[in-house]
mmCIF file with all atom_site columns, C-alpha atoms in Angstrom:
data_model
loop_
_atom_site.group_PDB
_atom_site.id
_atom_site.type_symbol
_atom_site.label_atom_id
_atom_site.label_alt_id
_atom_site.label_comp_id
_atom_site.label_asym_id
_atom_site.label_entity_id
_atom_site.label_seq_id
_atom_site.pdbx_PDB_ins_code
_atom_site.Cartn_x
_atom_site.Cartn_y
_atom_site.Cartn_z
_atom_site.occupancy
_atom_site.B_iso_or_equiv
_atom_site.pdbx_formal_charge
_atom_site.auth_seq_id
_atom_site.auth_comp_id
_atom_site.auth_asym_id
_atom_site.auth_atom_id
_atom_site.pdbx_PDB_model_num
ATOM 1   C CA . UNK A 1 1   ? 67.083 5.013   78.603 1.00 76.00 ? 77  UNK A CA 1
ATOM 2   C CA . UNK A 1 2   ? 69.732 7.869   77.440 1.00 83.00 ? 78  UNK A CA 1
ATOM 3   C CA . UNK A 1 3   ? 67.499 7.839   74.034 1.00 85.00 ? 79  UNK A CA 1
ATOM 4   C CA . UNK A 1 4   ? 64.451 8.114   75.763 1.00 86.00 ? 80  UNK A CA 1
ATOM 5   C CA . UNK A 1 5   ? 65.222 10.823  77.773 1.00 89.00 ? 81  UNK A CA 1
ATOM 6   C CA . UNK A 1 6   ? 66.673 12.790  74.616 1.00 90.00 ? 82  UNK A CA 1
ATOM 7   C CA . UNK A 1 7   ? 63.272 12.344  72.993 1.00 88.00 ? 83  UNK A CA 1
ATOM 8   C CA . UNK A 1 8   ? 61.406 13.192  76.016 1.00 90.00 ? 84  UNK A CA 1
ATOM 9   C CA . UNK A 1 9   ? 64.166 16.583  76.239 1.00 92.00 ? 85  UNK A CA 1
ATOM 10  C CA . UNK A 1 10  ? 63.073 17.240  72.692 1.00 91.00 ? 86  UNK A CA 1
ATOM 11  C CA . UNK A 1 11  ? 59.308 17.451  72.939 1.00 90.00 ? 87  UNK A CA 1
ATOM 12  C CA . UNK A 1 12  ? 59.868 19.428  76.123 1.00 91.00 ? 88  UNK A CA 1
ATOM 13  C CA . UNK A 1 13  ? 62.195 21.880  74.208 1.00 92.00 ? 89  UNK A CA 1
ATOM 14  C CA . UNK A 1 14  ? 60.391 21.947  70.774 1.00 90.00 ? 90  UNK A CA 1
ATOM 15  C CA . UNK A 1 15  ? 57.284 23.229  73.469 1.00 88.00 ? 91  UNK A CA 1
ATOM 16  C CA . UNK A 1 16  ? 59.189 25.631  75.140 1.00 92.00 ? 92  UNK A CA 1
ATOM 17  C CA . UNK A 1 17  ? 61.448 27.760  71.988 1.00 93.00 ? 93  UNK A CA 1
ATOM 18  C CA . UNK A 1 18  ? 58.187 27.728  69.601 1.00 93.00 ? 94  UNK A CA 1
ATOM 19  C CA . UNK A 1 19  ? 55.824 28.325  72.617 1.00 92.00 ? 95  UNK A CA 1
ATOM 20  C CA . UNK A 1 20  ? 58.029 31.634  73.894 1.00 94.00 ? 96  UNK A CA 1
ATOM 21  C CA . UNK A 1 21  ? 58.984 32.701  70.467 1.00 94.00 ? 97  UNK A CA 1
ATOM 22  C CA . UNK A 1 22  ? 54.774 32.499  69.117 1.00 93.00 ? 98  UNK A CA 1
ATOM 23  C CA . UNK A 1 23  ? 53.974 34.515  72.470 1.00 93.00 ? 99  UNK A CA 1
ATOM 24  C CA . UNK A 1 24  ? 56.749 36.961  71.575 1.00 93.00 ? 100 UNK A CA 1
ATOM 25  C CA . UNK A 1 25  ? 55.783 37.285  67.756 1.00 93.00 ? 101 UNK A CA 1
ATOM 26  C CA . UNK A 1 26  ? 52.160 37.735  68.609 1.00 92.00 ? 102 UNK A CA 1
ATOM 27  C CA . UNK A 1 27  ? 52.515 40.526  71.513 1.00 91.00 ? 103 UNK A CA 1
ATOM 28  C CA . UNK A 1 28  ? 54.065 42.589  68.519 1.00 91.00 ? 104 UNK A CA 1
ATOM 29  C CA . UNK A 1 29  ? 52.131 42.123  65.893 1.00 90.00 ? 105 UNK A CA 1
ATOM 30  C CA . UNK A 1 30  ? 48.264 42.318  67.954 1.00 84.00 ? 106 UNK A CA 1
ATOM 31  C CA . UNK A 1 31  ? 46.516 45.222  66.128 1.00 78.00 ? 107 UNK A CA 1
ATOM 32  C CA . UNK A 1 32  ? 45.399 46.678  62.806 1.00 75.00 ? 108 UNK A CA 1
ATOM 33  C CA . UNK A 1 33  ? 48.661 48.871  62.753 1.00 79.00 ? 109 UNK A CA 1
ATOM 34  C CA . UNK A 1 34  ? 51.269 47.275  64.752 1.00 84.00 ? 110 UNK A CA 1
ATOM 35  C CA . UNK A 1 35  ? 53.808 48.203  61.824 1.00 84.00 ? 111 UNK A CA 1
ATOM 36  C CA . UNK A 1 36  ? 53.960 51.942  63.184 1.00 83.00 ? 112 UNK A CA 1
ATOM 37  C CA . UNK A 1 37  ? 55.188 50.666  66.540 1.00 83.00 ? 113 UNK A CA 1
ATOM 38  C CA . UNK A 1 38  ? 57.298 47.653  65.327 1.00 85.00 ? 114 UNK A CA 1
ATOM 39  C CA . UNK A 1 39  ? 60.848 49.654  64.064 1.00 81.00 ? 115 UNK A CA 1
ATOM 40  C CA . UNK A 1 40  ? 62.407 50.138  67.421 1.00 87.00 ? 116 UNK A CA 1
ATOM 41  C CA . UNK A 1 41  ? 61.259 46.636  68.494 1.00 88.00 ? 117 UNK A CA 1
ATOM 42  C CA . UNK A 1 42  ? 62.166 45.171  65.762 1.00 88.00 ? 118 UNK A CA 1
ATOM 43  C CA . UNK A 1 43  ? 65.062 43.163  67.073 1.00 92.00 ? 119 UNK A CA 1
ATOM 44  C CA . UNK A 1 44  ? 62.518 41.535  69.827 1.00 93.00 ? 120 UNK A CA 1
ATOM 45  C CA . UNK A 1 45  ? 60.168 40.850  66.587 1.00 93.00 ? 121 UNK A CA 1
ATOM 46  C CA . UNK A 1 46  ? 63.654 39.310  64.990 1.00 93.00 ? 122 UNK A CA 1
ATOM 47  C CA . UNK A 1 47  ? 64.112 36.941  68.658 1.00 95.00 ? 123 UNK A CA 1
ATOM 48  C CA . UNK A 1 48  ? 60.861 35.665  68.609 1.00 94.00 ? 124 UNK A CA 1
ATOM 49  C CA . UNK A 1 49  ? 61.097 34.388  64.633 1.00 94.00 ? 125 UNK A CA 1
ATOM 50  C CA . UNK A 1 50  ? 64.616 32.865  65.903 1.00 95.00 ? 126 UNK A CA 1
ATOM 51  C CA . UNK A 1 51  ? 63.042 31.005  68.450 1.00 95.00 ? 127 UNK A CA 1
ATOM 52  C CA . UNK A 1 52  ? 60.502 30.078  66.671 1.00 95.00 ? 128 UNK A CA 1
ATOM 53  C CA . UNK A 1 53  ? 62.927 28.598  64.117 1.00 94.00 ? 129 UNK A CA 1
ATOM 54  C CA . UNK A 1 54  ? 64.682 26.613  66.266 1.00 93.00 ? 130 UNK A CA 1
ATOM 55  C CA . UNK A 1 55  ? 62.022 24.459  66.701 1.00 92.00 ? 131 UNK A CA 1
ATOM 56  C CA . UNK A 1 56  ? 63.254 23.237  63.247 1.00 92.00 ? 132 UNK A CA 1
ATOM 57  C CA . UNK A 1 57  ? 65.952 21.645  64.615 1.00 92.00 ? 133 UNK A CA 1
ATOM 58  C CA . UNK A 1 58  ? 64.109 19.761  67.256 1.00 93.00 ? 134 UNK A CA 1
ATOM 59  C CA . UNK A 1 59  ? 61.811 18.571  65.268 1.00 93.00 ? 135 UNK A CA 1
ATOM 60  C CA . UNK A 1 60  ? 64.189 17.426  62.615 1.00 93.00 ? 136 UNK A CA 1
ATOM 61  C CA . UNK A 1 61  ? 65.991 15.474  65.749 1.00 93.00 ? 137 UNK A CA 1
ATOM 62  C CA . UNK A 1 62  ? 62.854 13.915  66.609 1.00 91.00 ? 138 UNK A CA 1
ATOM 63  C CA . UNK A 1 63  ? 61.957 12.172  63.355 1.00 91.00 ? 139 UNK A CA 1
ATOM 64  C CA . UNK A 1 64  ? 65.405 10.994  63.255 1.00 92.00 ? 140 UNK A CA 1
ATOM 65  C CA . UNK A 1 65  ? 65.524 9.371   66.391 1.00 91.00 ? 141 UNK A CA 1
ATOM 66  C CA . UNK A 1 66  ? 61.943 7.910   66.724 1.00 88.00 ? 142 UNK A CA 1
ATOM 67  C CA . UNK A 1 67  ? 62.476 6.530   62.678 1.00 91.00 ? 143 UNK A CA 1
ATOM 68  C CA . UNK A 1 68  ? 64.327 3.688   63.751 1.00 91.00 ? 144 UNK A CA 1
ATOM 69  C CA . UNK A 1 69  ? 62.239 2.457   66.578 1.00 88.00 ? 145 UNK A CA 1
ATOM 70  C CA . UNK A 1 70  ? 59.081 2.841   64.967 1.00 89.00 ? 146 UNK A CA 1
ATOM 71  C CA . UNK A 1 71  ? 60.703 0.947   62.024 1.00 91.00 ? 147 UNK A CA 1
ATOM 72  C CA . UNK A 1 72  ? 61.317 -2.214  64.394 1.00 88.00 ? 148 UNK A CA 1
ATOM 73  C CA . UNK A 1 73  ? 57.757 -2.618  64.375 1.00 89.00 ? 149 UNK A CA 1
ATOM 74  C CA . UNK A 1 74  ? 56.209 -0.579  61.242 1.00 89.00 ? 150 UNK A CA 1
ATOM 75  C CA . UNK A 1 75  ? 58.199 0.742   58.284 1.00 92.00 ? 151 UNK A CA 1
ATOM 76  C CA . UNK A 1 76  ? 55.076 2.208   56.911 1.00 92.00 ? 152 UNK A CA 1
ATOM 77  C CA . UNK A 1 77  ? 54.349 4.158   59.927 1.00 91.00 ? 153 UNK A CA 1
ATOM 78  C CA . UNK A 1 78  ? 58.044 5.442   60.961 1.00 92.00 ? 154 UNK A CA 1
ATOM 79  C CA . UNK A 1 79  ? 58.160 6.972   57.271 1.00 94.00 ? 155 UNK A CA 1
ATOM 80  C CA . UNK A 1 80  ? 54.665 8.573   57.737 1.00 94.00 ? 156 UNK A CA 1
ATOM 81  C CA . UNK A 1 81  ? 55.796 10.255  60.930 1.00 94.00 ? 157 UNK A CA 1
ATOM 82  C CA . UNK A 1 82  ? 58.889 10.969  59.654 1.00 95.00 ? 158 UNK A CA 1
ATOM 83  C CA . UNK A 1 83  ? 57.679 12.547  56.381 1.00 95.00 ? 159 UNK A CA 1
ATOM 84  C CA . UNK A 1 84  ? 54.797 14.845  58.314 1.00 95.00 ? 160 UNK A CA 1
ATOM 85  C CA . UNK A 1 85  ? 57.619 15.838  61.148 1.00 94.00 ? 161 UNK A CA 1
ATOM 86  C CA . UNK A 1 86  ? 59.341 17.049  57.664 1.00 95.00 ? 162 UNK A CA 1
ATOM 87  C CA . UNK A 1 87  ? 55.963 18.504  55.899 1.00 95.00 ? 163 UNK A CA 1
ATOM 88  C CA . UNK A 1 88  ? 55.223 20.565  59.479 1.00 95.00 ? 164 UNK A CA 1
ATOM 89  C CA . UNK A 1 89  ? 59.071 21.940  59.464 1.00 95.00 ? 165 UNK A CA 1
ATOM 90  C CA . UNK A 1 90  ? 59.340 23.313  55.862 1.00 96.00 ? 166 UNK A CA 1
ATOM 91  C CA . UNK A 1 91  ? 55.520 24.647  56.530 1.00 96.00 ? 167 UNK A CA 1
ATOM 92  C CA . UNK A 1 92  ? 56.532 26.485  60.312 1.00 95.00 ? 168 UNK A CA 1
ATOM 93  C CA . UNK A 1 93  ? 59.887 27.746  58.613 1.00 95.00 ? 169 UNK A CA 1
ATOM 94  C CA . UNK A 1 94  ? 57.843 29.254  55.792 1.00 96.00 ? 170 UNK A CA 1
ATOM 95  C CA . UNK A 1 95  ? 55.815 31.102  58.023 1.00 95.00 ? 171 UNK A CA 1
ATOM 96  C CA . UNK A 1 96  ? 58.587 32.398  60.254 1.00 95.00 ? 172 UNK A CA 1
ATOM 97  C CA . UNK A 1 97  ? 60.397 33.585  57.205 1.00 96.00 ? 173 UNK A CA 1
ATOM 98  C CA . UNK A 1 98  ? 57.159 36.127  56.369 1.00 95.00 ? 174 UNK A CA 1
ATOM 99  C CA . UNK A 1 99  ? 57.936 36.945  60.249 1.00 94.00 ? 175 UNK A CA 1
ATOM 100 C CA . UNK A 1 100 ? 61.627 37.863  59.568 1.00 94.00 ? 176 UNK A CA 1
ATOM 101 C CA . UNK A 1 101 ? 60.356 40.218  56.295 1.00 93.00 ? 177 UNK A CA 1
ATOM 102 C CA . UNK A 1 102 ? 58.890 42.326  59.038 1.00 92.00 ? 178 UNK A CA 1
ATOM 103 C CA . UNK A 1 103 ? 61.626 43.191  60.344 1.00 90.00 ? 179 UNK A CA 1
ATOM 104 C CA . UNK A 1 104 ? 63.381 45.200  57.263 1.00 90.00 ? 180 UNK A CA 1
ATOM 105 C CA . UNK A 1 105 ? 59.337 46.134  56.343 1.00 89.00 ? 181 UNK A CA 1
ATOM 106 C CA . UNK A 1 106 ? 58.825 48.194  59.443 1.00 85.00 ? 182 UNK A CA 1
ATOM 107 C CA . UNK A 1 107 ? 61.670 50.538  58.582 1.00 85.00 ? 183 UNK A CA 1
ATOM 108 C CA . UNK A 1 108 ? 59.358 51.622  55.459 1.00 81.00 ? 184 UNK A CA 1
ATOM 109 C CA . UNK A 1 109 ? 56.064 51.555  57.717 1.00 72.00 ? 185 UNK A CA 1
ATOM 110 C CA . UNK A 1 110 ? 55.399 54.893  55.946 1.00 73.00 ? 186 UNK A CA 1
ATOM 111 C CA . UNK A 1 111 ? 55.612 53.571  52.287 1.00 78.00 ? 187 UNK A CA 1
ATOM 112 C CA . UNK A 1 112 ? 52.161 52.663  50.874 1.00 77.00 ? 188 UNK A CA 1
ATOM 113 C CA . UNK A 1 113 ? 50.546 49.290  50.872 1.00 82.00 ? 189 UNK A CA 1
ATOM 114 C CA . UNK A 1 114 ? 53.580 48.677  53.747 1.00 85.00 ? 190 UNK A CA 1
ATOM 115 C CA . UNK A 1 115 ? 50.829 48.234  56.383 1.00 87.00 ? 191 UNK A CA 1
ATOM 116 C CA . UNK A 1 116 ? 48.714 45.644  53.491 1.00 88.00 ? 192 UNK A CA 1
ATOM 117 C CA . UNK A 1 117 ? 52.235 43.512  53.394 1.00 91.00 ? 193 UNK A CA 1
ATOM 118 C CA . UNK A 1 118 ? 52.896 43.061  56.822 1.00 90.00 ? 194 UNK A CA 1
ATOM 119 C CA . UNK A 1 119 ? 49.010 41.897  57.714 1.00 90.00 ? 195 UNK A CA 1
ATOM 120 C CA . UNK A 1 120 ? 49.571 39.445  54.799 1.00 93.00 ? 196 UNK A CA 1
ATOM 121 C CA . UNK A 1 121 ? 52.711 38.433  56.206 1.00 93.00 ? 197 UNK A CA 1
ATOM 122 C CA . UNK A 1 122 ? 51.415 37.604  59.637 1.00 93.00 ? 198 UNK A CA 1
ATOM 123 C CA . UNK A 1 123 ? 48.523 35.459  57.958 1.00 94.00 ? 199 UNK A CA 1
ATOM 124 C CA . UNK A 1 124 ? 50.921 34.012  55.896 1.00 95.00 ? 200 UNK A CA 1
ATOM 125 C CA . UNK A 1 125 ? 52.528 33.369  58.667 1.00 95.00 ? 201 UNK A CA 1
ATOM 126 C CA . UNK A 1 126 ? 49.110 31.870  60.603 1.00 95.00 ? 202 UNK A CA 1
ATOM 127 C CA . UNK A 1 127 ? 47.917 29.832  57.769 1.00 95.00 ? 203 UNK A CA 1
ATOM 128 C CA . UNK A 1 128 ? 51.651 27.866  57.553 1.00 96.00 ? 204 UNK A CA 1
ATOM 129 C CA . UNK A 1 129 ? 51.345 26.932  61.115 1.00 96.00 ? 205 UNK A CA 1
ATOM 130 C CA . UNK A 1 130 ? 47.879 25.777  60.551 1.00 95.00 ? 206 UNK A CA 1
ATOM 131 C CA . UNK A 1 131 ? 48.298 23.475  57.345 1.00 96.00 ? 207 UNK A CA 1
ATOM 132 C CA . UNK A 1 132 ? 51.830 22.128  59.437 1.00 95.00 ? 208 UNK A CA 1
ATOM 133 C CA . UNK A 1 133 ? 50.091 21.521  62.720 1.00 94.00 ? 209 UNK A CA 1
ATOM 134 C CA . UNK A 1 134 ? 47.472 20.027  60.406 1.00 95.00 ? 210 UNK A CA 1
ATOM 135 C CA . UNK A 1 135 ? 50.239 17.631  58.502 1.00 95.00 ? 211 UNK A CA 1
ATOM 136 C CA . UNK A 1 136 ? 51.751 16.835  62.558 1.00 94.00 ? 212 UNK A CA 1
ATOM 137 C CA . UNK A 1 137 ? 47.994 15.907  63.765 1.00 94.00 ? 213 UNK A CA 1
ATOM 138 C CA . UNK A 1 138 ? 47.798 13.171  60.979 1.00 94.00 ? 214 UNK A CA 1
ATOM 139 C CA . UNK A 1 139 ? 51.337 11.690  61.413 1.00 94.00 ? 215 UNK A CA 1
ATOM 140 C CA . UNK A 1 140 ? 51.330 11.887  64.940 1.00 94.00 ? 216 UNK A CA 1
ATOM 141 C CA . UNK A 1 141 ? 48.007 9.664   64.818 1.00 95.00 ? 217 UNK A CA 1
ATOM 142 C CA . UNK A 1 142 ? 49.944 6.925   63.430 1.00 94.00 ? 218 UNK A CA 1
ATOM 143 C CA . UNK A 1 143 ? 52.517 6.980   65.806 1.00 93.00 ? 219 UNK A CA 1
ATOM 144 C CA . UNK A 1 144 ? 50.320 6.839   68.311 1.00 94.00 ? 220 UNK A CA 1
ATOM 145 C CA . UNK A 1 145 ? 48.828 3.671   66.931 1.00 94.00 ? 221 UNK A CA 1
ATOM 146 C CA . UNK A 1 146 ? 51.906 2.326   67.035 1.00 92.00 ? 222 UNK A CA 1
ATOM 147 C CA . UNK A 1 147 ? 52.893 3.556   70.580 1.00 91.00 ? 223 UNK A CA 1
ATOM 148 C CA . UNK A 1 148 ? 49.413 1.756   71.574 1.00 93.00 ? 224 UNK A CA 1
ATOM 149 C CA . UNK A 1 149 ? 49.882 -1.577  69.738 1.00 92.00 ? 225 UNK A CA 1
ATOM 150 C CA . UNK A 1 150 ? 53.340 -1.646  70.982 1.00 90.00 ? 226 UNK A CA 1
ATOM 151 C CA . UNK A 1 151 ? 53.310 -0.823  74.273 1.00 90.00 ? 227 UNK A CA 1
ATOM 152 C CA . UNK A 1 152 ? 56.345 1.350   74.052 1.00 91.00 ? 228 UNK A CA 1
ATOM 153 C CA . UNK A 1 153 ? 54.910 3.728   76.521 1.00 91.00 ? 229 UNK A CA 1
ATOM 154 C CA . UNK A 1 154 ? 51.688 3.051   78.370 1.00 91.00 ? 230 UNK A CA 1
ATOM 155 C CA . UNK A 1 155 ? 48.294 2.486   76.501 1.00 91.00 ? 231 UNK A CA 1
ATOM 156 C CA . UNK A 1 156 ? 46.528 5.294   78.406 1.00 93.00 ? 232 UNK A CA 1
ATOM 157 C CA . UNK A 1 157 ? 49.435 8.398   76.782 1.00 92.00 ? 233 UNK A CA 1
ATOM 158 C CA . UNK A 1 158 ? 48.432 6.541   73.868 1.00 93.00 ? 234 UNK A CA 1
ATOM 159 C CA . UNK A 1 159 ? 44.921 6.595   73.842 1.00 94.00 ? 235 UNK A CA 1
ATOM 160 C CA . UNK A 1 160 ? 45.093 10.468  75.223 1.00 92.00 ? 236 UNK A CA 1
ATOM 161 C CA . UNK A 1 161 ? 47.590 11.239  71.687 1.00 92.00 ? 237 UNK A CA 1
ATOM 162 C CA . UNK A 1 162 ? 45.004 9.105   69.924 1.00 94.00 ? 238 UNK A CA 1
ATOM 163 C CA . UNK A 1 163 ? 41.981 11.577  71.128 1.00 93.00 ? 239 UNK A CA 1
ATOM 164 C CA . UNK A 1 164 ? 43.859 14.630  71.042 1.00 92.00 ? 240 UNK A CA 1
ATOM 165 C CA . UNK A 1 165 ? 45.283 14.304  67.464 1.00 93.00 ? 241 UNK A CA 1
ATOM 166 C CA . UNK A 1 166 ? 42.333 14.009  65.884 1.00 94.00 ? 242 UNK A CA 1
ATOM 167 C CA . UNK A 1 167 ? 40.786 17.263  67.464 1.00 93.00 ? 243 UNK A CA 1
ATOM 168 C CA . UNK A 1 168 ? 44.019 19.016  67.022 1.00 93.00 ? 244 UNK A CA 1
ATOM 169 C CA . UNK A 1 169 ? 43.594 18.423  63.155 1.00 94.00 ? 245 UNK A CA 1
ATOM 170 C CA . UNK A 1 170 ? 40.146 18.978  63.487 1.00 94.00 ? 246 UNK A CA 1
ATOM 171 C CA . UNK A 1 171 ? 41.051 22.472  65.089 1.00 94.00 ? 247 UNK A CA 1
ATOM 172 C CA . UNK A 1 172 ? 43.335 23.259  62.334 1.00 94.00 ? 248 UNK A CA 1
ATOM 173 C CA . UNK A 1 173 ? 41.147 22.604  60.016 1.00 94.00 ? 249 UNK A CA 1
ATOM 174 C CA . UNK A 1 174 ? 38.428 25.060  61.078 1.00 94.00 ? 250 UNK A CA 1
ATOM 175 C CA . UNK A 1 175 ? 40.965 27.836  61.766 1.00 93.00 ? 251 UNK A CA 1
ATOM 176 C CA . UNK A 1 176 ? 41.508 27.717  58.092 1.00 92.00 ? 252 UNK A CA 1
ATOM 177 C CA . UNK A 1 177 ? 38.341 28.079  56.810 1.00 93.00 ? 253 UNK A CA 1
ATOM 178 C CA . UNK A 1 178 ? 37.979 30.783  59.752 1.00 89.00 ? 254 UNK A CA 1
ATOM 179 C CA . UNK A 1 179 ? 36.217 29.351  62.577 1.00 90.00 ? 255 UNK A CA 1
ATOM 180 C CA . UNK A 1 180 ? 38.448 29.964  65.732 1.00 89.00 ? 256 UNK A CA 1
ATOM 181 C CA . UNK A 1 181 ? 38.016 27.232  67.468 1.00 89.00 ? 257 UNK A CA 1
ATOM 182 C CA . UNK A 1 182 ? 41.617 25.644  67.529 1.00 86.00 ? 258 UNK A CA 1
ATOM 183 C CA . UNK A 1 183 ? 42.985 26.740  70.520 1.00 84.00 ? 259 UNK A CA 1
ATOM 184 C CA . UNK A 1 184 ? 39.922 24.599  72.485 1.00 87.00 ? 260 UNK A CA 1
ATOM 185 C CA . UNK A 1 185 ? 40.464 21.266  70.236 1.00 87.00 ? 261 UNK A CA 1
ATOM 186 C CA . UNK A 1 186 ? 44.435 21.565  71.335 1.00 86.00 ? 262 UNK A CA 1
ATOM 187 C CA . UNK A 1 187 ? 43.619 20.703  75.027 1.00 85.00 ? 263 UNK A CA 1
ATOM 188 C CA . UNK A 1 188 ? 43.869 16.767  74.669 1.00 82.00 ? 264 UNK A CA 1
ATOM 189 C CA . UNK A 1 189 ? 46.369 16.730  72.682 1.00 84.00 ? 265 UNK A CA 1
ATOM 190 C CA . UNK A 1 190 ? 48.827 19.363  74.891 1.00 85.00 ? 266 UNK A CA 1
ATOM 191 C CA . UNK A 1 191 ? 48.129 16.425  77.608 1.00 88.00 ? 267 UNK A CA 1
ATOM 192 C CA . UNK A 1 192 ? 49.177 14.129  75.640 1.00 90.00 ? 268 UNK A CA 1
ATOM 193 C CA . UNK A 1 193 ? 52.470 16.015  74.441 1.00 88.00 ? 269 UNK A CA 1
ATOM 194 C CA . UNK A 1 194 ? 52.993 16.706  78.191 1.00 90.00 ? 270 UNK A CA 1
ATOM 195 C CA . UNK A 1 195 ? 52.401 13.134  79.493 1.00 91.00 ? 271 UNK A CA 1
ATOM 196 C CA . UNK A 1 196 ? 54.696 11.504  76.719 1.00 91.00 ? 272 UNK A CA 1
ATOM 197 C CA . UNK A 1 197 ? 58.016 13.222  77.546 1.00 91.00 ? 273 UNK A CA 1
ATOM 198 C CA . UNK A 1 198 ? 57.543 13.436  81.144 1.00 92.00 ? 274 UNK A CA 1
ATOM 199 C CA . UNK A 1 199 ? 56.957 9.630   80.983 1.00 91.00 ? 275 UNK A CA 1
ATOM 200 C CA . UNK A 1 200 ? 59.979 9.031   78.658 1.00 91.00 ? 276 UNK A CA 1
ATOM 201 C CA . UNK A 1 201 ? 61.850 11.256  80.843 1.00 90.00 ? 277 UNK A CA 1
ATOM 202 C CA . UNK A 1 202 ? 61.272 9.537   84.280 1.00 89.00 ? 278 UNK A CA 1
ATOM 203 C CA . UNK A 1 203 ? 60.857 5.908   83.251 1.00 88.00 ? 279 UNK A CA 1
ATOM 204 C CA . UNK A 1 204 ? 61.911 5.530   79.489 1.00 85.00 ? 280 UNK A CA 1
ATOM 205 C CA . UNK A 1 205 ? 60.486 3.120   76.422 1.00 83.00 ? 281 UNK A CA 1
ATOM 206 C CA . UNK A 1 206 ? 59.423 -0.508  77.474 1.00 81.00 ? 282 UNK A CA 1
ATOM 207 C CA . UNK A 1 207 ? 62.504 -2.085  76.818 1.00 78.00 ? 283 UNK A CA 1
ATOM 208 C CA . UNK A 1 208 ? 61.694 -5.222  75.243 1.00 68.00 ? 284 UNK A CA 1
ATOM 209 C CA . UNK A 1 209 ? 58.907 -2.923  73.042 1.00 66.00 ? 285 UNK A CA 1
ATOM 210 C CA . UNK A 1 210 ? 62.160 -1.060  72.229 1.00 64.00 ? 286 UNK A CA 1
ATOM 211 C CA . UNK A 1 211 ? 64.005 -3.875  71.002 1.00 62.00 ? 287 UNK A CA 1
ATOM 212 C CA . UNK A 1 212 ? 61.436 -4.784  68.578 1.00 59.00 ? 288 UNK A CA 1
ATOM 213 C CA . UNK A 1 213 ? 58.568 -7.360  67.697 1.00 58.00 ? 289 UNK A CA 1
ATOM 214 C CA . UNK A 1 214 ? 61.123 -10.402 68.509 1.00 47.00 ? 290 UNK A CA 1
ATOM 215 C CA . UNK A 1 215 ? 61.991 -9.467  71.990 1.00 47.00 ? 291 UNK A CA 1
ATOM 216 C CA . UNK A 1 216 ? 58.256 -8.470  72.685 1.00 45.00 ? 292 UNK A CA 1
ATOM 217 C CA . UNK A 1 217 ? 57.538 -12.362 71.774 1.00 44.00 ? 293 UNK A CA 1
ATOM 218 C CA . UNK A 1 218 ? 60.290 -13.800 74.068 1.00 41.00 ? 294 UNK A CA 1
ATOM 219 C CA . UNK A 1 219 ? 59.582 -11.291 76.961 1.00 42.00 ? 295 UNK A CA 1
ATOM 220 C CA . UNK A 1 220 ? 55.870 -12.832 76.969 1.00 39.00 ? 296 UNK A CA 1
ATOM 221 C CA . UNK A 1 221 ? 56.664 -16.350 75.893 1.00 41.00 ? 297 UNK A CA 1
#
């Protein structure tokens, strides 16, 4: 139960520091020339990235934890969830290192092309969260599958992670090639990554799905 409830803590806390520190970011960097106005805010600009980056961390804890009780039941899939948990972090952190550039850049907001950098920066840092929410959507298919054959959790979080993953990396994938539609093709799977740590929360894993494929066979035998 007490490692249920710290994965359930973690998907509730990766949601809520890259959630407030993306709203944060984006408030100061809306508009063609937001470098003008970003010096004295700068250390509110510097927050948000921070925030954002701490998501790191939690998602880091996440693949370790869940990689041993996936691997009870699927080697295969506990490394692909733990290797796109990995992909997702290196491609976020990327992108919320262009963030932190704009913090020394909008002390030169007068120097030419300075205004050309920080737009790239903020795409830069748009197109990393895309391709890592892309690399997420895949691996958190497969643990899905696993959450469904298993019965770790209920079928029906399953099924909603196995409907919403898809459309989120559907989603991602138009946003790259410019058709913003991501944000609507998000909405199963945000159910899904609210349902899942409420659950594990409240009532935990299925504790003879925990234990692995042996106790599942006892437990029904």
């Amino acid at each position: 139960m007490r490692q249920s409830r710290i994965i359930g803590a973690l998907f509730l806390a990766g949601f809520v520091v890259y959630g407030a520190g993306s709203s944060l970011v984006t408030s100061l960097v809306a508009g063609p020339y937001f470098l003008d106005a970003l010096a004295p805010l700068r250390m509110l600009l510097a927050l948000g990235a921070f925030l954002m980056l701490l998501n790191t961390a939690v998602d880091i804890a996440k693949a370790v934890l869940f990689f041993p009780i996936l691997e009870r039941h699927s080697k295969r899939a506990a490394l692909t969830y733990f290797a796109a948990l990995i992909v997702q972090v290196v491609f976020l952190s990327i992108g919320v290192l262009a963030i932190f550039l704009l913090v020394p850049l909008s002390q030169m907001a007068a120097d030419a092309g300075a205004t050309t950098l920080a737009t790239i920066l903020v795409e830069l840092n748009e197109t990393a969260y895309q391709v890592g929410q892309m690399t997420l959507g895949v691996g958190a298919t497969v643990l899905c599958v696993i959450l469904f054959r298993t019965r770790l959790v209920p079928r029906w979080i399953a099924v909603a992670g196995l409907v919403g993953y898809p459309c989120h990396v559907l989603g991602t994938i138009a946003e790259l090639f410019g058709v913003h539609i991501g944000l609507y093709l998000t909405m199963p799977g945000f159910f899904f990554e609210l349902a899942l740590p409420l659950y594990l929360l409240i009532k935990g894993f299925r504790p003879e799905a925990y234990a692995g494929p042996a106790a599942v066979r006892l437990a029904t035998a």
